[in-house]
Amino acid sequence: MSTLGDLTPVAPSNVPLDAALAALRDVLEDVDYPTVRRWRAGGGRVVGHFQVYFPEEIAHAAGLLPLKIHGAPIEPRQAEARFGSYLCSIVKTSLELALSGHVELDLFVTHPICDAARNLAAVWGRNVAYPCEILYLPQNANSAQAVDYLRHEYDRLRRLIEQIAGRAVTDDDLRASIGVFNENRRLLRELYAIRRDRPWLLAADEAWVLMAIGGAIPREEHNALLGALLPQIEERPARPQDRLRVVFEGGFCEQPPLDLLRTIAQSCYVVDDDLLIGLRWITADVSAKGDPLRDLAHAYLEHSAYSPVQHDLRKPKERMLLERIRSSGAGAAIVTAAKMCEPGLEEQVAYSRALDDAGVPYFVSEFEENMTSFEHLQIQLETFVENVLFA
């Protein structure tokens, strides 16, 4: 089995933090997925899953590598021929990864979070030899039958994964995996606590790298990585500066370029966000004592974050955003959305009204994962920050 040291170019326990972050960024920007190639070279199998949330514990319990597919910095030349023009970039670049042979999977799973994502499984499946499935998360999260429904859907996924793995996935296997992921969620909460309480120690782009790598390596390796690097972050000699504290909202599916996050970090402290929210979707430890599939289903519905692609009347997204701003001590919000993202762009309107009513300053923008020019955005953002700080 691969270790963290050979899954990535660094062994974080004995490499300085800045060098480790640079090496991890190189891994994440390599569209040939070196961590997946090394995993497969060792005989491992891979389950690719599209945004936003996927119960990775089930794949992990089978000994498979759950790989978070969230687009890539590539031109979707082949994918363009299979999708219409007016679609978000992430759907096309994700498909391009498979069509161009950048990543080899044994199973691909997507979710009906929007029309494009729902159709992705069928388009993907017509062009590869391995199975492609849709995981149907509850559309009515408030139904009394939602947990039972989702438990059965997770069991369907377990049976499918058992076929890929060639072995049974027992309840004890699932409980062990839940324990690994509970530890991962705890470490990610520590990471975000640093951003909230001492944001000068960790920039937005650095935090994204440390979180995103978890979607491309085994969770045990990610736990080891975070366990080694978090103390180094705490010991950074950085001092606080007079910067605006902001919440970044709009990164639940397609991810902004790292350079865009770096541009924002030059003007603001991003103290909370919804970037790759699926990796932090469950907000508390999942029980490992009862029926593990039911416990996972219960956690998805009862102990979870929010996003535009889940409809839960108990979690009005406008109220949840205001609470995120309040709890993080932010003084403003960056409300953004990926171009052509229907759920994200619709929520911009609702968020803007809620922020206006609450008197919270906000900056509205759009992004695309392959954008390369940020000068105009930087000027606009700096003007916004000055107006808020010195008005």
Tab-separated table of N, CA and C in Angstrom, residues 171-227:
chain	number	residue	atom	x	y	z
A	171	ASP	N	-20.782	-4.359	7.946
A	171	ASP	CA	-21.059	-3.231	8.836
A	171	ASP	C	-19.820	-2.845	9.633
A	172	ASP	N	-19.024	-3.826	10.022
A	172	ASP	CA	-17.793	-3.500	10.752
A	172	ASP	C	-16.814	-2.733	9.868
A	173	ASP	N	-16.753	-3.093	8.578
A	173	ASP	CA	-15.920	-2.329	7.641
A	173	ASP	C	-16.376	-0.871	7.611
A	174	LEU	N	-17.685	-0.673	7.539
A	174	LEU	CA	-18.226	0.684	7.474
A	174	LEU	C	-17.954	1.455	8.762
A	175	ARG	N	-18.094	0.785	9.900
A	175	ARG	CA	-17.830	1.469	11.166
A	175	ARG	C	-16.373	1.907	11.254
A	176	ALA	N	-15.465	1.051	10.795
A	176	ALA	CA	-14.051	1.426	10.814
A	176	ALA	C	-13.799	2.638	9.925
A	177	SER	N	-14.422	2.666	8.757
A	177	SER	CA	-14.244	3.802	7.851
A	177	SER	C	-14.866	5.068	8.429
A	178	ILE	N	-16.010	4.930	9.079
A	178	ILE	CA	-16.622	6.092	9.722
A	178	ILE	C	-15.660	6.691	10.742
A	179	GLY	N	-14.944	5.838	11.481
A	179	GLY	CA	-13.971	6.337	12.435
A	179	GLY	C	-12.859	7.133	11.778
A	180	VAL	N	-12.378	6.641	10.621
A	180	VAL	CA	-11.321	7.351	9.886
A	180	VAL	C	-11.828	8.708	9.415
A	181	PHE	N	-13.031	8.752	8.895
A	181	PHE	CA	-13.576	10.001	8.367
A	181	PHE	C	-13.986	10.961	9.484
A	182	ASN	N	-14.406	10.427	10.625
A	182	ASN	CA	-14.658	11.306	11.764
A	182	ASN	C	-13.390	12.046	12.161
A	183	GLU	N	-12.271	11.347	12.161
A	183	GLU	CA	-11.001	11.991	12.468
A	183	GLU	C	-10.658	13.040	11.427
A	184	ASN	N	-10.932	12.744	10.158
A	184	ASN	CA	-10.662	13.701	9.097
A	184	ASN	C	-11.514	14.953	9.267
A	185	ARG	N	-12.778	14.776	9.593
A	185	ARG	CA	-13.650	15.930	9.801
A	185	ARG	C	-13.183	16.755	10.995
A	186	ARG	N	-12.689	16.089	12.033
A	186	ARG	CA	-12.181	16.826	13.191
A	186	ARG	C	-10.978	17.682	12.797
A	187	LEU	N	-10.072	17.113	12.007
A	187	LEU	CA	-8.884	17.848	11.588
A	187	LEU	C	-9.254	19.027	10.678
A	188	LEU	N	-10.240	18.821	9.805
A	188	LEU	CA	-10.674	19.922	8.953
A	188	LEU	C	-11.348	21.022	9.773
A	189	ARG	N	-12.044	20.646	10.837
A	189	ARG	CA	-12.610	21.676	11.717
A	189	ARG	C	-11.493	22.473	12.386
A	190	GLU	N	-10.406	21.800	12.745
A	190	GLU	CA	-9.260	22.515	13.312
A	190	GLU	C	-8.671	23.478	12.281
A	191	LEU	N	-8.575	23.016	11.043
A	191	LEU	CA	-8.042	23.870	9.976
A	191	LEU	C	-8.881	25.132	9.833
A	192	TYR	N	-10.198	24.965	9.824
A	192	TYR	CA	-11.081	26.118	9.658
A	192	TYR	C	-11.148	26.975	10.917
A	193	ALA	N	-10.898	26.393	12.066
A	193	ALA	CA	-10.836	27.193	13.285
A	193	ALA	C	-9.645	28.150	13.235
A	194	ILE	N	-8.526	27.684	12.692
A	194	ILE	CA	-7.372	28.573	12.522
A	194	ILE	C	-7.739	29.721	11.589
A	195	ARG	N	-8.410	29.414	10.496
A	195	ARG	CA	-8.796	30.466	9.549
A	195	ARG	C	-9.736	31.467	10.198
A	196	ARG	N	-10.618	30.981	11.038
A	196	ARG	CA	-11.586	31.875	11.679
A	196	ARG	C	-10.924	32.722	12.765
A	197	ASP	N	-10.098	32.093	13.602
A	197	ASP	CA	-9.552	32.779	14.775
A	197	ASP	C	-8.247	33.511	14.490
A	198	ARG	N	-7.417	32.960	13.586
A	198	ARG	CA	-6.123	33.580	13.267
A	198	ARG	C	-5.875	33.490	11.764
A	199	PRO	N	-6.669	34.191	10.973
A	199	PRO	CA	-6.599	34.021	9.518
A	199	PRO	C	-5.275	34.462	8.914
A	200	TRP	N	-4.497	35.235	9.632
A	200	TRP	CA	-3.196	35.652	9.109
A	200	TRP	C	-2.206	34.485	9.033
A	201	LEU	N	-2.534	33.359	9.674
A	201	LEU	CA	-1.638	32.205	9.646
A	201	LEU	C	-1.822	31.337	8.404
A	202	LEU	N	-2.958	31.476	7.712
A	202	LEU	CA	-3.251	30.571	6.597
A	202	LEU	C	-4.120	31.290	5.575
A	203	ALA	N	-3.585	31.483	4.384
A	203	ALA	CA	-4.324	32.155	3.318
A	203	ALA	C	-5.376	31.223	2.716
A	204	ALA	N	-6.333	31.813	2.018
A	204	ALA	CA	-7.439	31.039	1.448
A	204	ALA	C	-6.950	29.972	0.474
A	205	ASP	N	-5.973	30.307	-0.383
A	205	ASP	CA	-5.491	29.336	-1.353
A	205	ASP	C	-4.723	28.204	-0.676
A	206	GLU	N	-4.021	28.510	0.407
A	206	GLU	CA	-3.294	27.461	1.130
A	206	GLU	C	-4.263	26.500	1.806
A	207	ALA	N	-5.309	27.035	2.411
A	207	ALA	CA	-6.306	26.182	3.053
A	207	ALA	C	-6.992	25.283	2.029
A	208	TRP	N	-7.267	25.838	0.845
A	208	TRP	CA	-7.909	25.029	-0.193
A	208	TRP	C	-7.027	23.851	-0.585
A	209	VAL	N	-5.745	24.072	-0.734
A	209	VAL	CA	-4.811	22.999	-1.096
A	209	VAL	C	-4.826	21.903	-0.033
A	210	LEU	N	-4.761	22.303	1.227
A	210	LEU	CA	-4.726	21.321	2.301
A	210	LEU	C	-6.018	20.525	2.380
A	211	MET	N	-7.129	21.118	2.023
A	211	MET	CA	-8.394	20.397	2.031
A	211	MET	C	-8.567	19.549	0.777
A	212	ALA	N	-8.290	20.124	-0.380
A	212	ALA	CA	-8.570	19.448	-1.646
A	212	ALA	C	-7.744	18.187	-1.830
A	213	ILE	N	-6.523	18.148	-1.312
A	213	ILE	CA	-5.690	16.964	-1.494
A	213	ILE	C	-6.342	15.738	-0.861
A	214	GLY	N	-7.203	15.967	0.142
A	214	GLY	CA	-7.905	14.854	0.769
A	214	GLY	C	-8.824	14.114	-0.175
A	215	GLY	N	-9.277	14.788	-1.229
A	215	GLY	CA	-10.142	14.128	-2.203
A	215	GLY	C	-9.400	13.310	-3.219
A	216	ALA	N	-8.057	13.239	-3.100
A	216	ALA	CA	-7.252	12.513	-4.091
A	216	ALA	C	-6.306	11.499	-3.479
A	217	ILE	N	-6.319	11.365	-2.152
A	217	ILE	CA	-5.479	10.379	-1.477
A	217	ILE	C	-6.326	9.657	-0.436
A	218	PRO	N	-5.876	8.507	0.050
A	218	PRO	CA	-6.631	7.826	1.112
A	218	PRO	C	-6.773	8.717	2.335
A	219	ARG	N	-7.901	8.601	3.038
A	219	ARG	CA	-8.140	9.497	4.151
A	219	ARG	C	-7.135	9.283	5.289
A	220	GLU	N	-6.647	8.070	5.454
A	220	GLU	CA	-5.615	7.876	6.469
A	220	GLU	C	-4.400	8.745	6.171
A	221	GLU	N	-4.047	8.840	4.886
A	221	GLU	CA	-2.910	9.656	4.486
A	221	GLU	C	-3.212	11.148	4.691
A	222	HIS	N	-4.434	11.532	4.409
A	222	HIS	CA	-4.811	12.924	4.618
A	222	HIS	C	-4.791	13.268	6.106
A	223	ASN	N	-5.244	12.344	6.937
A	223	ASN	CA	-5.191	12.581	8.376
A	223	ASN	C	-3.754	12.765	8.842
A	224	ALA	N	-2.861	11.935	8.315
A	224	ALA	CA	-1.453	12.061	8.688
A	224	ALA	C	-0.891	13.396	8.216
A	225	LEU	N	-1.267	13.806	7.020
A	225	LEU	CA	-0.787	15.076	6.472
A	225	LEU	C	-1.240	16.241	7.346
A	226	LEU	N	-2.534	16.287	7.646
A	226	LEU	CA	-3.050	17.391	8.461
A	226	LEU	C	-2.459	17.355	9.868
A	227	GLY	N	-2.318	16.161	10.410
A	227	GLY	CA	-1.745	16.047	11.734
A	227	GLY	C	-0.320	16.558	11.804
